Short mmCIF file of C-alpha atoms in Angstrom, two decimals:
data_model
loop_
_atom_site.label_atom_id
_atom_site.label_comp_id
_atom_site.label_asym_id
_atom_site.label_seq_id
_atom_site.Cartn_x
_atom_site.Cartn_y
_atom_site.Cartn_z
CA MET T 2 -64.02 9.47 57.19
CA ALA T 3 -61.51 7.14 58.86
CA PHE T 4 -59.16 5.94 56.16
CA HIS T 5 -57.22 3.59 58.42
CA ARG T 6 -60.20 1.22 58.31
CA SER T 7 -61.93 -0.36 55.35
CA LEU T 8 -64.89 1.48 53.91
CA THR T 9 -68.22 -0.28 54.00
CA ALA T 10 -69.93 -1.05 50.68
CA PHE T 11 -72.42 1.74 51.44
CA GLN T 12 -69.62 4.24 52.05
CA GLN T 13 -67.93 3.13 48.83
CA ARG T 14 -71.05 3.98 46.86
CA LEU T 15 -71.09 7.45 48.42
CA VAL T 16 -67.58 8.28 47.25
CA GLY T 17 -66.32 7.17 43.86
CA PRO T 18 -63.77 5.05 42.01
CA ILE T 19 -60.77 7.35 42.36
CA THR T 20 -61.31 7.87 46.10
CA LEU T 21 -61.85 4.13 46.54
CA THR T 22 -58.63 3.25 44.74
CA TYR T 23 -56.80 5.90 46.75
CA GLN T 24 -58.14 4.40 49.97
CA ARG T 25 -56.95 0.93 48.91
CA LEU T 26 -53.44 2.29 48.30
CA ILE T 27 -53.44 3.73 51.83
CA GLN T 28 -54.61 0.44 53.31
CA SER T 29 -51.90 -1.50 51.50
CA GLY T 30 -49.21 0.85 52.84
CA GLN T 31 -48.17 2.09 49.39
CA ILE T 32 -49.00 5.72 50.20
CA HIS T 33 -49.94 7.89 53.19
CA LEU T 34 -53.13 9.90 53.56
CA ASP T 35 -52.79 13.40 52.13
CA HIS T 36 -55.84 15.67 52.39
CA ASP T 37 -55.00 17.62 49.22
CA GLN T 38 -54.84 14.34 47.32
CA LEU T 39 -58.12 13.27 48.90
CA SER T 40 -59.82 16.51 47.79
CA LEU T 41 -58.50 16.10 44.26
CA GLY T 42 -59.78 12.51 44.23
CA ALA T 43 -63.26 13.78 45.09
CA ALA T 44 -63.14 16.34 42.25
CA LEU T 45 -62.06 13.63 39.80
CA ASP T 46 -64.83 11.33 41.07
CA SER T 47 -67.35 14.08 40.35
CA LEU T 48 -66.04 14.51 36.80
CA TYR T 49 -66.12 10.74 36.23
CA PHE T 50 -69.80 10.62 37.22
CA GLN T 51 -70.60 13.60 34.96
CA LEU T 52 -68.86 11.96 32.00
CA SER T 53 -70.66 8.68 32.73
CA SER T 54 -74.06 10.34 32.74
CA PRO T 55 -76.21 9.71 29.63
CA ALA T 56 -77.19 13.40 29.72
CA SER T 57 -73.57 14.41 29.01
CA HIS T 58 -73.65 12.46 25.74
CA ARG T 59 -76.83 14.06 24.47
CA PHE T 60 -75.21 17.04 22.78
CA LEU T 61 -71.94 15.49 21.63
CA ILE T 62 -71.22 16.35 18.00
CA PRO T 63 -71.18 13.16 15.88
CA ASP T 64 -67.79 12.29 14.42
CA ASP T 65 -68.93 12.85 10.85
CA HIS T 66 -69.86 16.47 11.65
CA LEU T 67 -66.71 17.42 13.58
CA ASP T 68 -64.80 18.80 10.59
CA HIS T 69 -67.62 21.16 9.69
CA ALA T 70 -68.21 22.09 13.32
CA ALA T 71 -64.52 22.96 13.77
CA ARG T 72 -64.67 25.31 10.78
CA TYR T 73 -67.88 26.80 12.12
CA TYR T 74 -66.27 27.55 15.49
CA ALA T 75 -63.12 28.85 13.76
CA GLY T 76 -65.31 31.45 12.04
CA SER T 77 -64.92 30.03 8.55
CA SER T 78 -68.45 28.72 8.03
CA PRO T 79 -69.10 30.82 4.88
CA ALA T 80 -66.06 29.25 3.23
CA PHE T 81 -67.32 25.72 3.62
CA SER T 82 -71.06 26.32 3.32
CA SER T 83 -70.65 26.07 -0.43
CA PHE T 84 -69.89 22.38 0.04
CA GLY T 85 -73.53 21.98 0.88
CA ASN T 86 -73.11 20.29 4.22
CA LEU T 87 -75.94 22.19 5.86
CA ALA T 88 -76.47 19.32 8.32
CA GLY T 89 -72.97 19.82 9.70
CA ILE T 90 -73.51 23.56 10.02
CA ALA T 91 -76.85 23.03 11.73
CA VAL T 92 -75.41 20.54 14.23
CA ALA T 93 -72.55 22.90 15.05
CA ALA T 94 -74.87 25.87 15.43
CA ALA T 95 -77.21 23.91 17.71
CA HIS T 96 -74.28 22.62 19.73
CA SER T 97 -72.96 26.16 20.20
CA LEU T 98 -76.11 26.99 22.16
CA VAL T 99 -75.60 24.23 24.71
CA HIS T 100 -71.88 23.30 24.73
CA HIS T 101 -71.15 25.29 27.87
CA SER T 102 -73.26 22.75 29.79
CA SER T 103 -70.85 19.93 28.88
CA PRO T 104 -68.64 18.70 31.73
CA LYS T 105 -65.86 21.12 32.64
CA GLY T 106 -62.33 19.77 32.70
CA ILE T 107 -59.91 20.03 35.61
CA TYR T 108 -56.65 21.98 35.72
CA ILE T 109 -54.49 20.56 38.54
CA HIS T 110 -51.48 22.57 39.69
CA GLY T 111 -49.08 22.42 42.59
CA SER T 112 -45.54 21.73 43.66
CA VAL T 113 -43.50 18.76 42.46
CA GLY T 114 -44.05 15.25 43.79
CA VAL T 115 -47.38 15.99 45.53
CA GLY T 116 -49.42 13.37 43.65
CA LYS T 117 -50.94 15.29 40.72
CA SER T 118 -49.95 12.77 38.04
CA MET T 119 -50.73 9.76 40.22
CA LEU T 120 -54.35 10.80 40.74
CA MET T 121 -54.86 11.93 37.15
CA ASP T 122 -53.61 8.53 36.00
CA LEU T 123 -56.07 6.78 38.36
CA PHE T 124 -58.82 8.90 36.81
CA TYR T 125 -57.72 8.10 33.26
CA GLN T 126 -57.47 4.37 33.96
CA THR T 127 -60.98 4.36 35.43
CA CYS T 128 -62.48 6.34 32.55
CA SER T 129 -60.80 4.25 29.85
CA SER T 130 -60.92 0.76 31.38
CA GLY T 131 -63.39 0.86 34.25
CA LEU T 132 -62.87 -0.45 37.75
CA VAL T 133 -64.19 -3.34 39.84
CA HIS T 134 -63.98 -3.29 43.65
CA ASP T 135 -64.59 -6.66 45.25
CA THR T 136 -66.44 -6.24 48.53
CA ASN T 137 -69.29 -8.08 50.19
CA ASP T 138 -71.42 -6.32 47.58
CA GLU T 139 -69.41 -6.08 44.37
CA ILE T 140 -69.10 -2.51 43.10
CA GLN T 141 -68.31 -1.95 39.46
CA TYR T 142 -67.51 1.26 37.62
CA ASN T 143 -67.83 1.03 33.86
CA PRO T 144 -65.62 2.86 31.36
CA ILE T 145 -67.17 6.12 30.20
CA GLN T 146 -68.80 6.04 26.79
CA ARG T 147 -66.20 8.35 25.27
CA ARG T 148 -62.84 7.70 23.71
CA CYS T 149 -60.00 8.67 26.05
CA LYS T 150 -56.37 9.55 25.50
CA ARG T 151 -53.55 10.36 27.93
CA ARG T 152 -50.38 12.12 26.72
CA HIS T 153 -47.40 13.92 28.16
CA PHE T 154 -47.67 17.53 27.05
CA HIS T 155 -44.33 17.42 25.16
CA GLU T 156 -45.59 14.40 23.22
CA PHE T 157 -48.94 16.05 22.51
CA MET T 158 -47.31 19.20 21.10
CA LEU T 159 -44.96 17.19 18.90
CA ASP T 160 -47.98 15.35 17.51
CA VAL T 161 -49.80 18.64 16.89
CA HIS T 162 -46.82 20.14 15.04
CA GLN T 163 -46.54 16.97 12.93
CA ARG T 164 -50.24 17.14 12.02
CA ILE T 165 -49.98 20.83 11.11
CA HIS T 166 -46.88 20.14 9.00
CA THR T 167 -48.59 17.28 7.16
CA TYR T 168 -51.76 19.29 6.50
CA LYS T 169 -49.87 22.37 5.26
CA LYS T 170 -47.97 20.25 2.75
CA MET T 171 -51.26 19.16 1.19
CA HIS T 172 -53.16 22.46 1.69
CA PRO T 173 -50.57 25.25 1.81
CA ARG T 174 -53.11 28.09 1.88
CA ALA T 175 -55.66 26.57 4.27
CA ASP T 176 -55.98 27.07 8.02
CA PRO T 177 -54.68 23.80 9.54
CA LEU T 178 -56.08 24.16 13.06
CA PRO T 179 -59.79 23.37 12.45
CA PRO T 180 -59.05 20.00 10.75
CA VAL T 181 -56.36 19.20 13.35
CA ALA T 182 -58.80 19.95 16.18
CA ALA T 183 -61.49 17.84 14.49
CA ALA T 184 -59.10 14.90 14.07
CA LEU T 185 -58.07 15.09 17.74
CA ALA T 186 -61.74 15.22 18.81
CA LYS T 187 -62.51 12.14 16.70
CA GLU T 188 -59.73 10.26 18.48
CA ALA T 189 -60.69 11.30 22.03
CA ARG T 190 -63.47 13.24 23.74
CA LEU T 191 -61.48 13.08 27.00
CA LEU T 192 -57.86 14.29 26.85
CA CYS T 193 -55.52 13.97 29.83
CA PHE T 194 -52.23 15.91 29.72
CA ASP T 195 -49.32 15.62 32.13
CA GLU T 196 -47.07 18.62 32.84
CA MET T 197 -48.65 21.36 30.75
CA GLN T 198 -46.13 24.12 30.08
CA ILE T 199 -45.82 26.83 27.45
CA THR T 200 -42.46 28.44 26.76
CA ASP T 201 -42.47 29.87 23.24
CA ILE T 202 -44.63 32.11 21.11
CA ALA T 203 -45.41 29.47 18.48
CA ASP T 204 -46.83 26.98 21.01
CA ALA T 205 -48.68 29.77 22.82
CA MET T 206 -50.48 30.92 19.67
CA ILE T 207 -51.25 27.37 18.51
CA LEU T 208 -52.62 26.30 21.89
CA LYS T 209 -54.71 29.41 22.27
CA ARG T 210 -56.73 28.48 19.18
CA LEU T 211 -56.44 24.69 19.31
CA LEU T 212 -57.63 24.17 22.88
CA THR T 213 -60.40 26.72 22.40
CA LEU T 214 -61.60 24.70 19.39
CA LEU T 215 -61.37 21.45 21.37
CA PHE T 216 -63.45 22.97 24.17
CA ASP T 217 -66.02 24.15 21.60
CA LEU T 218 -66.15 20.67 20.05
CA GLY T 219 -67.08 19.19 23.43
CA VAL T 220 -63.69 17.70 24.37
CA THR T 221 -63.12 17.54 28.13
CA ILE T 222 -59.51 18.19 29.17
CA VAL T 223 -57.78 17.24 32.42
CA THR T 224 -54.21 18.44 32.87
CA THR T 225 -51.50 18.72 35.49
CA SER T 226 -49.01 21.56 35.73
CA ASN T 227 -46.49 23.01 38.14
CA ARG T 228 -47.90 26.45 37.34
CA PRO T 229 -51.37 27.92 37.92
CA PRO T 230 -53.15 29.11 34.78
CA CYS T 231 -52.03 32.69 35.41
CA GLY T 232 -48.40 31.49 35.33
CA LEU T 233 -48.55 29.91 31.87
CA TYR T 234 -46.21 31.51 29.34
CA GLU T 235 -45.06 33.92 32.05
CA GLY T 236 -42.65 36.49 30.67
CA GLY T 237 -43.29 35.39 27.10
CA ILE T 238 -43.21 37.81 24.20
CA ASN T 239 -46.65 39.16 23.19
CA ARG T 240 -48.13 37.49 26.25
CA SER T 241 -50.98 40.02 26.22
CA ILE T 242 -52.35 38.21 23.14
CA PHE T 243 -52.33 34.96 25.13
CA LEU T 244 -54.03 36.31 28.27
CA PRO T 245 -57.66 35.94 27.02
CA PHE T 246 -57.00 32.21 26.65
CA ILE T 247 -56.17 32.00 30.37
CA ASP T 248 -59.64 33.37 31.06
CA LYS T 249 -61.01 30.68 28.72
CA LEU T 250 -59.16 28.00 30.70
CA ARG T 251 -60.71 29.24 33.94
CA GLU T 252 -64.14 29.28 32.30
CA ARG T 253 -63.95 25.77 30.83
CA MET T 254 -61.92 24.01 33.53
CA THR T 255 -62.13 23.72 37.32
CA VAL T 256 -58.81 24.85 38.78
CA VAL T 257 -57.61 22.66 41.67
CA LYS T 258 -54.55 23.68 43.67
CA MET T 259 -52.50 21.02 45.46
CA GLY T 260 -51.22 23.03 48.40
CA GLY T 261 -48.80 20.52 49.91
CA MET T 262 -45.03 20.86 49.65
CA ARG T 263 -43.96 17.31 50.58
CA ASP T 264 -42.19 15.58 47.70
CA TYR T 265 -43.25 11.94 47.88
CA ARG T 266 -40.81 10.95 45.12
CA GLN T 267 -37.88 11.91 47.33
CA ASP T 268 -39.39 9.77 50.09
CA ALA T 269 -39.56 6.77 47.74
CA TYR T 270 -35.89 7.12 46.86
CA ALA T 271 -34.80 7.20 50.50
CA MET T 272 -36.97 4.21 51.45
CA THR T 273 -35.61 2.10 48.58
CA TYR T 274 -31.98 2.19 49.65
CA GLU T 275 -32.68 2.13 53.37
CA SER T 276 -34.62 -1.12 52.97
CA ASN T 277 -31.92 -2.91 50.94
CA LYS T 278 -28.30 -1.88 51.44
CA ARG T 279 -27.04 -4.33 48.80
CA LEU T 280 -28.79 -2.76 45.83
CA VAL T 281 -26.50 -1.49 43.09
CA PRO T 282 -27.05 2.29 43.00
CA SER T 283 -28.53 4.08 40.00
CA TYR T 284 -26.97 7.49 40.70
CA LEU T 285 -23.19 7.47 41.11
CA PHE T 286 -20.48 10.02 41.69
CA PRO T 287 -17.84 10.97 41.05
CA SER T 288 -17.85 9.95 37.39
CA SER T 289 -14.09 9.59 37.35
CA ASP T 290 -14.00 6.93 40.07
CA HIS T 291 -13.00 3.46 38.87
CA SER T 292 -15.78 1.81 40.88
CA THR T 293 -18.32 4.01 39.07
CA LEU T 294 -17.32 2.57 35.70
CA THR T 295 -17.53 -0.95 37.12
CA ILE T 296 -21.09 -0.39 38.32
CA LEU T 297 -22.12 1.20 35.01
CA GLU T 298 -20.84 -1.90 33.22
CA GLN T 299 -22.93 -4.06 35.57
CA TRP T 300 -26.04 -2.12 34.63
CA TYR T 301 -25.19 -2.21 30.92
CA LYS T 302 -24.90 -6.00 30.92
CA THR T 303 -28.48 -6.33 32.21
CA GLY T 304 -29.60 -5.07 28.79
CA ARG T 305 -28.28 -8.29 27.21
CA GLY T 306 -27.23 -8.84 23.61
CA GLU T 307 -24.21 -7.81 21.55
CA THR T 308 -22.90 -4.24 21.67
CA ARG T 309 -23.48 -2.23 18.51
CA SER T 310 -24.31 1.25 17.26
CA GLU T 311 -27.83 2.10 16.09
CA VAL T 312 -29.66 4.74 14.11
CA ILE T 313 -33.16 5.38 15.52
CA PRO T 314 -35.86 7.13 13.47
CA VAL T 315 -37.34 10.31 14.91
CA ALA T 316 -40.49 12.27 14.03
CA MET T 317 -40.45 14.59 11.00
CA GLY T 318 -38.16 12.23 9.07
CA ARG T 319 -35.10 12.74 11.28
CA SER T 320 -32.92 10.19 13.06
CA ILE T 321 -30.55 9.97 16.01
CA CYS T 322 -27.36 7.91 16.30
CA VAL T 323 -26.75 5.73 19.35
CA PRO T 324 -23.01 5.00 19.64
CA LYS T 325 -23.27 2.16 22.16
CA ALA T 326 -26.29 -0.09 22.65
CA ASN T 327 -27.40 -3.65 23.25
CA ASP T 328 -30.85 -5.21 23.17
CA SER T 329 -32.40 -3.07 25.91
CA CYS T 330 -29.80 -0.49 26.98
CA GLY T 331 -28.37 2.63 25.36
CA TRP T 332 -25.19 4.19 26.81
CA PHE T 333 -24.47 7.89 26.24
CA SER T 334 -22.22 10.60 27.55
CA PHE T 335 -23.91 13.78 28.76
CA ASP T 336 -22.35 15.71 25.89
CA GLU T 337 -23.82 13.31 23.30
CA LEU T 338 -27.35 13.90 24.59
CA CYS T 339 -27.31 17.47 25.89
CA LYS T 340 -24.62 19.40 24.01
CA GLN T 341 -26.09 18.46 20.65
CA PRO T 342 -29.13 20.19 19.03
CA LEU T 343 -31.60 17.57 20.26
CA GLY T 344 -35.13 18.03 21.53
CA ALA T 345 -38.20 16.30 22.88
CA ALA T 346 -38.79 14.24 19.71
CA ASP T 347 -35.29 12.75 19.91
CA TYR T 348 -35.59 11.93 23.60
CA ILE T 349 -39.04 10.38 23.19
CA ALA T 350 -37.67 8.14 20.42
CA LEU T 351 -34.82 7.00 22.69
CA ALA T 352 -37.19 6.42 25.62
CA ASN T 353 -39.45 4.27 23.45
CA ARG T 354 -36.52 2.25 22.09
CA PHE T 355 -34.68 1.49 25.35
CA SER T 356 -35.98 0.29 28.70
CA LEU T 357 -32.63 1.29 30.28
CA ILE T 358 -30.46 4.33 29.52
CA ILE T 359 -27.04 5.14 30.99
CA ILE T 360 -25.75 8.73 30.98
CA ASP T 361 -22.20 9.31 32.20
CA ASN T 362 -20.19 12.43 33.08
CA VAL T 363 -23.17 14.63 33.97
CA PRO T 364 -21.91 18.02 35.22
CA GLN T 365 -23.53 20.30 37.76
CA LEU T 366 -26.37 22.12 36.00
CA GLY T 367 -27.36 25.75 36.37
CA GLY T 368 -27.48 29.14 34.70
CA ASN T 369 -23.99 28.81 33.24
CA THR T 370 -25.08 25.67 31.35
CA TYR T 371 -28.55 26.87 30.38
CA ASN T 372 -28.92 25.11 27.02
CA GLU T 373 -27.57 21.80 28.34
CA SER T 374 -29.78 22.13 31.43
CA ARG T 375 -32.85 22.76 29.29
CA ARG T 376 -32.19 19.64 27.22
CA PHE T 377 -31.50 17.52 30.31
CA VAL T 378 -34.83 18.57 31.86
CA VAL T 379 -36.70 17.62 28.65
CA LEU T 380 -34.79 14.31 28.58
CA ILE T 381 -35.81 13.54 32.17
CA ASP T 382 -39.46 14.24 31.30
CA ALA T 383 -39.35 11.92 28.27
CA LEU T 384 -37.70 9.06 30.18
CA TYR T 385 -40.04 9.49 33.13
CA GLU T 386 -43.14 9.36 30.92
CA ALA T 387 -41.92 6.17 29.20
CA LYS T 388 -40.89 4.66 32.57
CA THR T 389 -37.38 4.13 31.21
CA LYS T 390 -34.83 3.15 33.84
CA LEU T 391 -32.10 5.79 34.16
CA ILE T 392 -28.55 5.25 35.41
CA VAL T 393 -26.50 8.39 35.98
CA SER T 394 -22.86 9.03 36.78
CA ALA T 395 -22.26 12.64 37.74
CA ASN T 396 -19.60 15.01 38.98
CA VAL T 397 -21.58 16.04 42.10
CA PRO T 398 -24.01 14.37 44.53
CA ARG T 399 -27.63 14.12 43.43
CA ASP T 400 -28.82 16.80 45.85
CA ASP T 401 -26.30 19.26 44.34
CA LEU T 402 -26.92 18.48 40.68
CA PHE T 403 -29.32 21.36 39.98
CA VAL T 404 -28.29 24.90 40.94
CA GLY T 405 -31.11 27.44 40.77
CA PHE T 406 -30.88 30.68 38.82
CA ASP T 407 -33.08 33.63 37.96
CA ALA T 408 -33.84 35.45 34.72
CA THR T 409 -34.98 39.05 34.21
CA VAL T 410 -35.41 41.49 31.34
CA GLU T 411 -33.28 44.63 31.32
CA THR T 412 -33.85 47.51 28.91
CA SER T 413 -31.99 50.50 27.57
CA ASP T 414 -35.05 52.76 27.74
CA GLY T 415 -36.18 51.87 31.25
CA ASP T 416 -39.59 50.62 30.09
CA GLU T 417 -39.47 47.21 31.73
CA GLU T 418 -43.26 46.94 31.98
CA ILE T 419 -43.55 46.89 28.19
CA ALA T 420 -40.52 44.63 27.81
CA MET T 421 -41.94 42.10 30.23
CA ASP T 422 -45.27 42.23 28.39
CA GLY T 423 -47.43 42.20 31.46
CA ASN T 424 -45.19 40.11 33.69
CA ARG T 425 -46.37 40.45 37.29
CA SER T 426 -43.52 38.70 39.03
CA GLY T 427 -42.46 41.87 40.82
CA LYS T 428 -38.77 41.31 40.11
CA GLU T 429 -36.82 44.49 39.45
CA SER T 430 -35.33 45.27 36.04
CA LEU T 431 -32.11 47.23 35.65
CA VAL T 432 -30.94 49.36 32.74
CA VAL T 433 -27.88 47.94 30.98
CA LYS T 434 -27.32 47.94 27.23
CA GLU T 435 -28.99 47.14 23.94
CA GLY T 436 -29.34 43.62 22.66
CA GLY T 437 -31.84 41.00 21.58
CA SER T 438 -33.07 39.80 18.24
CA SER T 439 -36.80 40.28 18.80
CA ASN T 440 -36.58 43.64 20.55
CA SER T 441 -33.60 45.86 19.86
CA SER T 442 -33.74 47.52 23.26
CA SER T 443 -34.03 44.50 25.54
CA THR T 444 -32.08 41.40 26.48
CA THR T 445 -32.56 38.39 28.74
CA LEU T 446 -30.05 38.07 31.55
CA ILE T 447 -29.47 35.02 33.73
CA ARG T 448 -28.24 35.31 37.30
CA PRO T 449 -26.80 32.01 38.60
CA ALA T 450 -26.36 31.31 42.29
CA ASP T 451 -22.97 33.09 42.30
CA ASN T 452 -24.78 36.29 41.15
CA ALA T 453 -22.65 36.59 38.01
CA VAL T 454 -24.58 38.12 35.13
CA MET T 455 -24.54 36.62 31.65
CA GLU T 456 -26.53 36.96 28.43
CA TRP T 457 -28.10 33.98 26.73
CA SER T 458 -29.72 32.99 23.47
CA ALA T 459 -30.86 29.68 22.03
CA THR T 460 -27.39 29.16 20.58
CA GLY T 461 -25.16 30.61 23.29
CA ARG T 462 -24.23 33.65 25.39
CA ILE T 463 -24.79 36.55 23.06
CA GLY T 464 -27.54 38.95 21.96
CA VAL T 465 -30.52 37.07 23.33
CA SER T 466 -34.09 37.54 22.28
CA LEU T 467 -36.83 38.71 24.60
CA ALA T 468 -38.74 35.65 23.40
CA GLN T 469 -36.14 33.54 25.22
CA LEU T 470 -37.17 34.85 28.64
CA SER T 471 -40.15 32.55 29.13
CA ALA T 472 -38.09 29.48 28.21
CA VAL T 473 -35.24 30.54 30.52
CA LYS T 474 -37.60 31.08 33.44
CA GLU T 475 -39.33 27.76 32.73
CA VAL T 476 -36.04 25.84 32.87
CA SER T 477 -35.17 27.35 36.24
CA PHE T 478 -38.72 26.70 37.45
CA SER T 479 -38.59 23.09 36.22
CA PHE T 480 -35.38 22.21 38.11
CA ARG T 481 -37.39 21.11 41.15
CA ARG T 482 -39.54 18.83 39.00
CA ALA T 483 -36.47 17.35 37.31
CA ALA T 484 -34.73 16.77 40.66
CA SER T 485 -37.88 15.14 42.06
CA ARG T 486 -38.31 12.86 39.05
CA LEU T 487 -34.63 11.98 39.01
CA ALA T 488 -34.94 10.83 42.63
CA GLU T 489 -37.82 8.51 41.75
CA MET T 490 -36.20 7.29 38.55
CA THR T 491 -32.98 6.31 40.30
CA ALA T 492 -34.84 4.37 43.00
CA ALA T 493 -34.40 0.60 42.73
CA ASN T 494 -38.03 -0.21 41.89
CA TRP T 495 -38.37 2.32 39.08
CA GLY T 496 -38.68 1.23 35.47
CA ARG T 497 -40.51 -1.23 33.29
CA SER T 498 -41.33 -4.46 35.08
CA HIS T 499 -38.89 -6.70 33.17
CA ILE T 500 -35.75 -4.74 34.13
CA HIS T 501 -33.38 -6.72 36.32
CA THR T 502 -31.72 -4.79 39.16
CA PRO T 503 -28.26 -6.16 40.03
CA THR T 504 -27.17 -6.45 43.65
CA SER T 505 -23.72 -6.32 45.23
CA ASN T 506 -21.92 -5.19 48.34
CA THR T 507 -21.33 -1.78 46.73
CA ARG T 508 -23.30 1.09 48.21
CA GLU T 509 -24.03 4.46 46.67
CA ILE T 510 -21.21 6.90 47.28
#
């Protein structure tokens, strides 16, 4: 199909709404044709048509039976049968005979910046709001007759933990996951996640059961990830317990690999500043330069209002202090955001409060600043999801900000296969010394680019836990995503639409 020309109305009916929107973006010059993106668009079109089909609604469990169905699938039907809700049991039992015919979700994985999130968002917008294409013969795609929800995976997991916490306070001896799954299914029968990743044992065990229950309840899931299903929770402790869930993912979702390596976010950054030399830059170095402070002040003033400190509420009854803020902008040092015990909930709260955030004195990030690097990556994800404009002053150029590192397990007994719990990465493990809080004969070692070896834990360089390995490897793996997103976020046209971008004769250093 020739995408440099307009599709006829007949051709438009043969494809689908996601492919059509993609073609319009090509015609308008906003993107270039990418065959991996085109193939993904076709897969998403197919799922849209399946979800739109009346036949796919036939066996959906009614909302008022979801709680009982969730307990049925969780294997606790005898416990609730005494409540007398035989109708709920019957619906769940009948559904269990046919639920595998419900539309399969899609698991999209590939390198950073290749268009995974863009196409999933087009799919979500079409499913939730519909789409009208004006041609000689008007073509209209209606919203699907299911509730839809789109979340970043960090945000979704925070919500799940909050729900579990709330339920356990009221029912300390009850299993919280069936009612949590039922509540999520009532809110959405189509869930779209961006950037699925699993780095710790608690999330791994929760997701194993929760997503299985959601699949059983007829929820269709579409997710993006930088890792294939077999790479989820790689190197994590007790990963063998998690492996059957990977088979469940493959059974209930179509796995689509985006094979390209071109990072379109980096292209957008380059085009922005090439097209307008007078734009005030969003990424500045060195931090110590006087002109850097001047430009940061220019950006800060675009937030308007009087300068003050603020205390912002965070999930689970916590709060975070903002030392310098105005109406729309919060100004932080790197240490204030990344050397403190903050996490995704804190960063999401900040991203929702401010449309513009300034971070100054950002150091080079790598294995020797693992904890700070991990927090900075989570911060980037939260700001990116909220489309919060980010201004950075750093000690090194943007291309040198992230320094890769590797992580391996080393044991005192030489049994690395057990220590790695089924890890198939093929990386060698060397015998060193004892250490680690979860396994007395293993420790997680980080090798930065300079090949120096150091031990790490969640609180610093000493006696690390084997459970830390998955999180360490994930941070190193996520550096490319963070660098890609940082490039897009520091482009001039990034951010919420009302943000004013100052101009001057100053160019990025």
